[in-house]
Amino acid sequence: MNTPDPRPSGLVTSRAHSARVYDYILGGKDHYPVDAEAGEAMRRHWPALPVHMRENRRFMHRAGRYLAEEHGVRQFLDIGTGLPTSPNLHEVVQEVAPESHVVYVDNDPIVLAHARALLRSTPEGATAYVDADMHDPDAILDSPEFRDLIDLDKPVGLMIIGIMHFILPPEDRRLVARLLEPLPSGSYLAMTIGTADFAPEEVGRVAEEYRQQSMPMALRDLATATSFFDGMDLLDPGVTQVHTWRPGPEQEGVEGRDIAMYGAVARKR
């Protein structure tokens, strides 16, 4: 039985947590029995779930590298960071530009306990961790970590990866808009959005399992997913399943029916 030790203060181990279920399904070690039980139930409902989760993270890698390489972005705000599994965002973008700054945000005590792994920046760059919730964007934007590391006179890459299906309407659009609001023109939003468009029965059963674990989900169709980027300039190839967004060799052989996530990158005007 793989459990973190010691237990971080404020940790609730009597119910599953999305970050720890994610860790279990991907073969990590930072979870509790309740997370493993939930993860096993979800995999029974949809055996492709590990493939789906891996491709969501690989999208983050490609999007971060693309913004650093092709658009010169040198500072990033990563919302809903999750457990630090290498390569993390700062490792990807600092490989391109060692001077890059990355601010990570999450509200899970286990992520906080392992945040030191997120702070191993290059000497030229910087990383910071904010213990905060996307539902309270002002706590993120007013944090000393954000103010110290993010220069609002320069473009920022806002990464919202693998979390929007846990942000329910009508708050979802307001929260994304609030995080984008202070970022200057020329900043970018990279986001993944859960969908049941490609395996509705299986993904629906997974969503019901999450609901029973007190983690209700909102799954969006393509039109709804695309509408999150209204007023921004979508970069090619637009809103696609994550494995088809600027794919690399790792995406060869990935089946569309195994992916329940749209992804896109857009530029703020």
Short mmCIF file of C-alpha atoms in Angstrom, two decimals:
data_model
loop_
_atom_site.label_atom_id
_atom_site.label_comp_id
_atom_site.label_asym_id
_atom_site.label_seq_id
_atom_site.Cartn_x
_atom_site.Cartn_y
_atom_site.Cartn_z
CA MET A 1 0.00 0.00 0.00
CA ASN A 2 1.60 3.24 -1.17
CA THR A 3 0.90 6.17 1.14
CA PRO A 4 2.68 9.48 1.66
CA ASP A 5 4.46 9.82 4.98
CA PRO A 6 4.26 11.89 7.04
CA ARG A 7 0.74 13.07 6.45
CA PRO A 8 0.51 16.74 5.61
CA SER A 9 -1.62 18.79 7.98
CA GLY A 10 -5.16 19.44 6.79
CA LEU A 11 -5.19 16.27 4.71
CA VAL A 12 -8.53 14.46 4.38
CA THR A 13 -7.97 10.75 3.75
CA SER A 14 -11.56 9.56 4.19
CA ARG A 15 -12.55 10.49 0.64
CA ALA A 16 -10.82 10.42 -2.71
CA HIS A 17 -9.13 13.48 -4.18
CA SER A 18 -8.84 14.07 -7.92
CA ALA A 19 -5.06 14.70 -7.84
CA ARG A 20 -4.43 11.49 -5.91
CA VAL A 21 -6.78 9.42 -8.10
CA TYR A 22 -4.84 10.79 -11.09
CA ASP A 23 -1.59 9.77 -9.39
CA TYR A 24 -2.87 6.25 -8.73
CA ILE A 25 -4.13 5.65 -12.26
CA LEU A 26 -0.79 6.78 -13.71
CA GLY A 27 1.14 4.45 -11.42
CA GLY A 28 2.33 6.97 -8.85
CA LYS A 29 2.85 6.43 -5.14
CA ASP A 30 1.26 9.50 -3.52
CA HIS A 31 -2.24 8.27 -2.79
CA TYR A 32 -4.34 6.54 -0.15
CA PRO A 33 -6.51 3.40 -0.25
CA VAL A 34 -9.65 5.44 -0.87
CA ASP A 35 -8.00 6.97 -3.96
CA ALA A 36 -6.91 3.55 -5.24
CA GLU A 37 -10.42 2.19 -4.78
CA ALA A 38 -11.93 5.07 -6.70
CA GLY A 39 -9.30 4.76 -9.42
CA GLU A 40 -9.91 1.04 -9.83
CA ALA A 41 -13.65 1.62 -10.15
CA MET A 42 -13.05 4.26 -12.82
CA ARG A 43 -10.70 1.99 -14.77
CA ARG A 44 -13.32 -0.76 -14.75
CA HIS A 45 -15.78 1.70 -16.26
CA TRP A 46 -13.29 2.89 -18.88
CA PRO A 47 -10.04 0.90 -19.32
CA ALA A 48 -8.63 3.66 -21.56
CA LEU A 49 -8.53 6.12 -18.66
CA PRO A 50 -4.72 5.88 -18.15
CA VAL A 51 -4.15 6.61 -21.86
CA HIS A 52 -6.46 9.60 -21.64
CA MET A 53 -4.70 10.97 -18.57
CA ARG A 54 -1.22 10.54 -20.05
CA GLU A 55 -2.23 12.40 -23.20
CA ASN A 56 -3.64 15.25 -21.16
CA ARG A 57 -0.26 15.70 -19.47
CA ARG A 58 1.61 15.35 -22.74
CA PHE A 59 -0.51 18.16 -24.15
CA MET A 60 0.75 20.36 -21.31
CA HIS A 61 4.34 19.48 -22.21
CA ARG A 62 3.83 20.29 -25.91
CA ALA A 63 1.86 23.48 -25.25
CA GLY A 64 4.42 24.80 -22.77
CA ARG A 65 7.33 24.02 -25.08
CA TYR A 66 5.50 25.55 -28.05
CA LEU A 67 4.84 28.81 -26.19
CA ALA A 68 8.46 29.01 -25.05
CA GLU A 69 10.01 28.06 -28.39
CA GLU A 70 7.68 29.65 -30.92
CA HIS A 71 6.24 32.61 -29.04
CA GLY A 72 9.01 33.57 -26.63
CA VAL A 73 6.94 33.21 -23.47
CA ARG A 74 9.19 33.31 -20.42
CA GLN A 75 6.68 33.32 -17.55
CA PHE A 76 3.88 30.88 -16.79
CA LEU A 77 1.03 30.52 -14.31
CA ASP A 78 0.05 26.86 -13.88
CA ILE A 79 -3.38 26.38 -12.24
CA GLY A 80 -4.22 23.01 -10.73
CA THR A 81 -0.65 21.78 -10.90
CA GLY A 82 -1.26 18.35 -9.38
CA LEU A 83 1.39 16.07 -7.98
CA PRO A 84 4.88 16.84 -9.30
CA THR A 85 5.67 14.16 -11.87
CA SER A 86 8.71 14.85 -14.02
CA PRO A 87 8.90 16.52 -16.39
CA ASN A 88 7.04 19.39 -14.78
CA LEU A 89 6.25 22.60 -16.61
CA HIS A 90 9.35 24.44 -15.45
CA GLU A 91 11.57 21.58 -16.62
CA VAL A 92 10.00 21.76 -20.08
CA VAL A 93 10.15 25.53 -20.55
CA GLN A 94 13.51 26.05 -18.82
CA GLU A 95 15.02 23.51 -21.19
CA VAL A 96 14.10 25.98 -23.92
CA ALA A 97 14.79 29.15 -21.93
CA PRO A 98 16.58 28.68 -18.58
CA GLU A 99 15.53 32.15 -17.44
CA SER A 100 11.81 31.24 -17.43
CA HIS A 101 9.63 31.86 -14.36
CA VAL A 102 6.83 29.45 -13.37
CA VAL A 103 4.25 29.95 -10.62
CA TYR A 104 2.45 26.74 -9.66
CA VAL A 105 -0.97 26.73 -7.96
CA ASP A 106 -2.82 23.90 -6.23
CA ASN A 107 -4.92 23.38 -3.11
CA ASP A 108 -4.19 19.73 -2.26
CA PRO A 109 -2.10 19.27 0.92
CA ILE A 110 -0.22 16.39 -0.70
CA VAL A 111 0.82 18.62 -3.60
CA LEU A 112 1.93 21.22 -1.06
CA ALA A 113 3.97 18.57 0.78
CA HIS A 114 5.80 17.70 -2.44
CA ALA A 115 6.05 21.25 -3.75
CA ARG A 116 9.81 21.34 -3.19
CA ALA A 117 10.08 19.18 -6.33
CA LEU A 118 8.42 22.03 -8.21
CA LEU A 119 10.91 24.57 -6.91
CA ARG A 120 14.09 23.11 -8.42
CA SER A 121 14.56 25.88 -10.90
CA THR A 122 17.57 26.61 -13.03
CA PRO A 123 19.83 29.26 -11.47
CA GLU A 124 18.80 31.69 -14.22
CA GLY A 125 15.06 31.17 -13.72
CA ALA A 126 12.63 30.95 -10.81
CA THR A 127 9.69 28.87 -9.61
CA ALA A 128 7.19 29.35 -6.79
CA TYR A 129 4.23 27.48 -5.36
CA VAL A 130 0.94 29.05 -4.25
CA ASP A 131 -1.36 27.05 -1.97
CA ALA A 132 -4.66 28.31 -3.36
CA ASP A 133 -7.85 27.30 -5.15
CA MET A 134 -8.97 28.31 -8.65
CA HIS A 135 -12.33 29.20 -7.09
CA ASP A 136 -10.53 32.08 -5.36
CA PRO A 137 -8.56 33.70 -8.20
CA ASP A 138 -7.84 36.84 -6.19
CA ALA A 139 -5.86 34.75 -3.67
CA ILE A 140 -3.69 33.63 -6.59
CA LEU A 141 -3.30 37.02 -8.25
CA ASP A 142 -2.67 38.83 -4.96
CA SER A 143 -0.16 36.28 -3.68
CA PRO A 144 3.41 37.50 -3.10
CA GLU A 145 4.66 34.61 -5.25
CA PHE A 146 2.65 35.81 -8.24
CA ARG A 147 3.60 39.44 -7.69
CA ASP A 148 7.28 38.63 -7.27
CA LEU A 149 7.72 36.28 -10.23
CA ILE A 150 5.25 37.54 -12.85
CA ASP A 151 5.94 40.78 -14.70
CA LEU A 152 2.59 42.02 -15.99
CA ASP A 153 4.31 44.16 -18.60
CA LYS A 154 5.30 40.97 -20.44
CA PRO A 155 3.27 38.07 -21.89
CA VAL A 156 2.24 35.26 -19.56
CA GLY A 157 1.32 31.68 -20.39
CA LEU A 158 -1.76 30.75 -18.34
CA MET A 159 -2.00 26.95 -18.13
CA ILE A 160 -5.31 25.43 -16.99
CA ILE A 161 -4.74 21.75 -17.59
CA GLY A 162 -6.97 18.88 -16.48
CA ILE A 163 -9.07 20.89 -14.06
CA MET A 164 -11.93 22.55 -15.97
CA HIS A 165 -14.18 19.48 -15.75
CA PHE A 166 -14.20 20.06 -11.97
CA ILE A 167 -15.13 23.73 -12.36
CA LEU A 168 -18.90 23.83 -12.71
CA PRO A 169 -21.05 26.43 -14.45
CA PRO A 170 -21.93 29.21 -14.02
CA GLU A 171 -18.66 29.99 -12.21
CA ASP A 172 -16.40 28.44 -14.84
CA ARG A 173 -16.28 31.32 -17.29
CA ARG A 174 -16.02 33.99 -14.61
CA LEU A 175 -13.02 32.26 -13.03
CA VAL A 176 -11.14 31.86 -16.32
CA ALA A 177 -11.89 35.48 -17.23
CA ARG A 178 -10.67 36.71 -13.83
CA LEU A 179 -7.36 34.89 -14.19
CA LEU A 180 -6.89 36.32 -17.69
CA GLU A 181 -7.94 39.84 -16.74
CA PRO A 182 -4.62 41.21 -15.39
CA LEU A 183 -2.48 39.47 -18.01
CA PRO A 184 -1.26 41.78 -20.77
CA SER A 185 -2.23 41.62 -24.41
CA GLY A 186 -0.11 38.98 -26.13
CA SER A 187 -0.48 36.52 -23.24
CA TYR A 188 -1.70 32.99 -23.91
CA LEU A 189 -4.25 30.57 -22.47
CA ALA A 190 -3.54 26.85 -22.77
CA MET A 191 -6.45 24.80 -21.52
CA THR A 192 -7.82 21.25 -21.61
CA ILE A 193 -11.55 20.62 -21.27
CA GLY A 194 -13.19 17.28 -20.50
CA THR A 195 -15.76 15.88 -22.93
CA ALA A 196 -17.96 12.84 -23.42
CA ASP A 197 -18.16 13.36 -27.19
CA PHE A 198 -16.07 10.31 -28.13
CA ALA A 199 -16.96 7.63 -25.55
CA PRO A 200 -20.18 8.90 -23.99
CA GLU A 201 -21.22 5.77 -22.13
CA GLU A 202 -17.80 4.98 -20.65
CA VAL A 203 -16.95 8.58 -19.78
CA GLY A 204 -20.41 9.07 -18.36
CA ARG A 205 -19.83 6.17 -15.97
CA VAL A 206 -16.48 7.62 -14.93
CA ALA A 207 -18.17 10.98 -14.28
CA GLU A 208 -20.79 9.25 -12.15
CA GLU A 209 -18.05 7.55 -10.13
CA TYR A 210 -16.42 10.93 -9.53
CA ARG A 211 -19.81 12.34 -8.47
CA GLN A 212 -20.26 9.52 -5.97
CA GLN A 213 -16.85 10.44 -4.57
CA SER A 214 -18.09 14.03 -4.02
CA MET A 215 -16.28 15.30 -7.13
CA PRO A 216 -19.02 16.36 -9.56
CA MET A 217 -17.91 16.96 -13.14
CA ALA A 218 -19.05 19.10 -16.06
CA LEU A 219 -18.29 17.61 -19.47
CA ARG A 220 -18.48 19.91 -22.50
CA ASP A 221 -19.16 19.33 -26.17
CA LEU A 222 -16.95 20.91 -28.84
CA ALA A 223 -19.03 24.06 -29.22
CA THR A 224 -19.02 24.71 -25.47
CA ALA A 225 -15.31 23.97 -25.19
CA THR A 226 -14.57 26.35 -28.04
CA SER A 227 -16.65 29.11 -26.47
CA PHE A 228 -14.19 29.38 -23.56
CA PHE A 229 -11.81 31.03 -26.03
CA ASP A 230 -14.30 33.62 -27.31
CA GLY A 231 -12.60 36.98 -27.78
CA MET A 232 -9.16 35.38 -28.12
CA ASP A 233 -7.19 34.31 -31.18
CA LEU A 234 -7.01 30.52 -31.36
CA LEU A 235 -3.68 29.19 -32.55
CA ASP A 236 -3.57 26.36 -35.08
CA PRO A 237 -4.95 23.73 -35.05
CA GLY A 238 -7.71 25.25 -32.88
CA VAL A 239 -9.70 23.18 -30.40
CA THR A 240 -8.95 19.50 -30.92
CA GLN A 241 -8.66 16.32 -28.92
CA VAL A 242 -5.47 16.73 -26.93
CA HIS A 243 -3.56 13.97 -28.71
CA THR A 244 -4.12 15.66 -32.09
CA TRP A 245 -2.91 19.11 -30.99
CA ARG A 246 0.52 19.46 -32.65
CA PRO A 247 1.20 15.74 -32.11
CA GLY A 248 4.61 14.13 -31.89
CA PRO A 249 5.83 10.54 -32.21
CA GLU A 250 4.35 9.66 -28.80
CA GLN A 251 0.87 10.21 -30.19
CA GLU A 252 1.20 7.59 -32.94
CA GLY A 253 -1.37 4.87 -32.46
CA VAL A 254 -3.47 6.75 -29.90
CA GLU A 255 -7.15 6.13 -30.65
CA GLY A 256 -9.61 9.02 -30.58
CA ARG A 257 -12.17 6.97 -28.65
CA ASP A 258 -9.62 6.71 -25.81
CA ILE A 259 -9.34 10.47 -25.32
CA ALA A 260 -12.00 12.51 -23.50
CA MET A 261 -10.29 15.90 -23.49
CA TYR A 262 -10.25 18.86 -25.83
CA GLY A 263 -7.23 21.13 -25.80
CA ALA A 264 -6.28 24.45 -27.32
CA VAL A 265 -3.97 27.45 -27.03
CA ALA A 266 -5.21 30.97 -27.68
CA ARG A 267 -3.66 34.46 -27.63
CA LYS A 268 -5.16 37.31 -25.65
CA ARG A 269 -5.84 40.34 -27.83
#
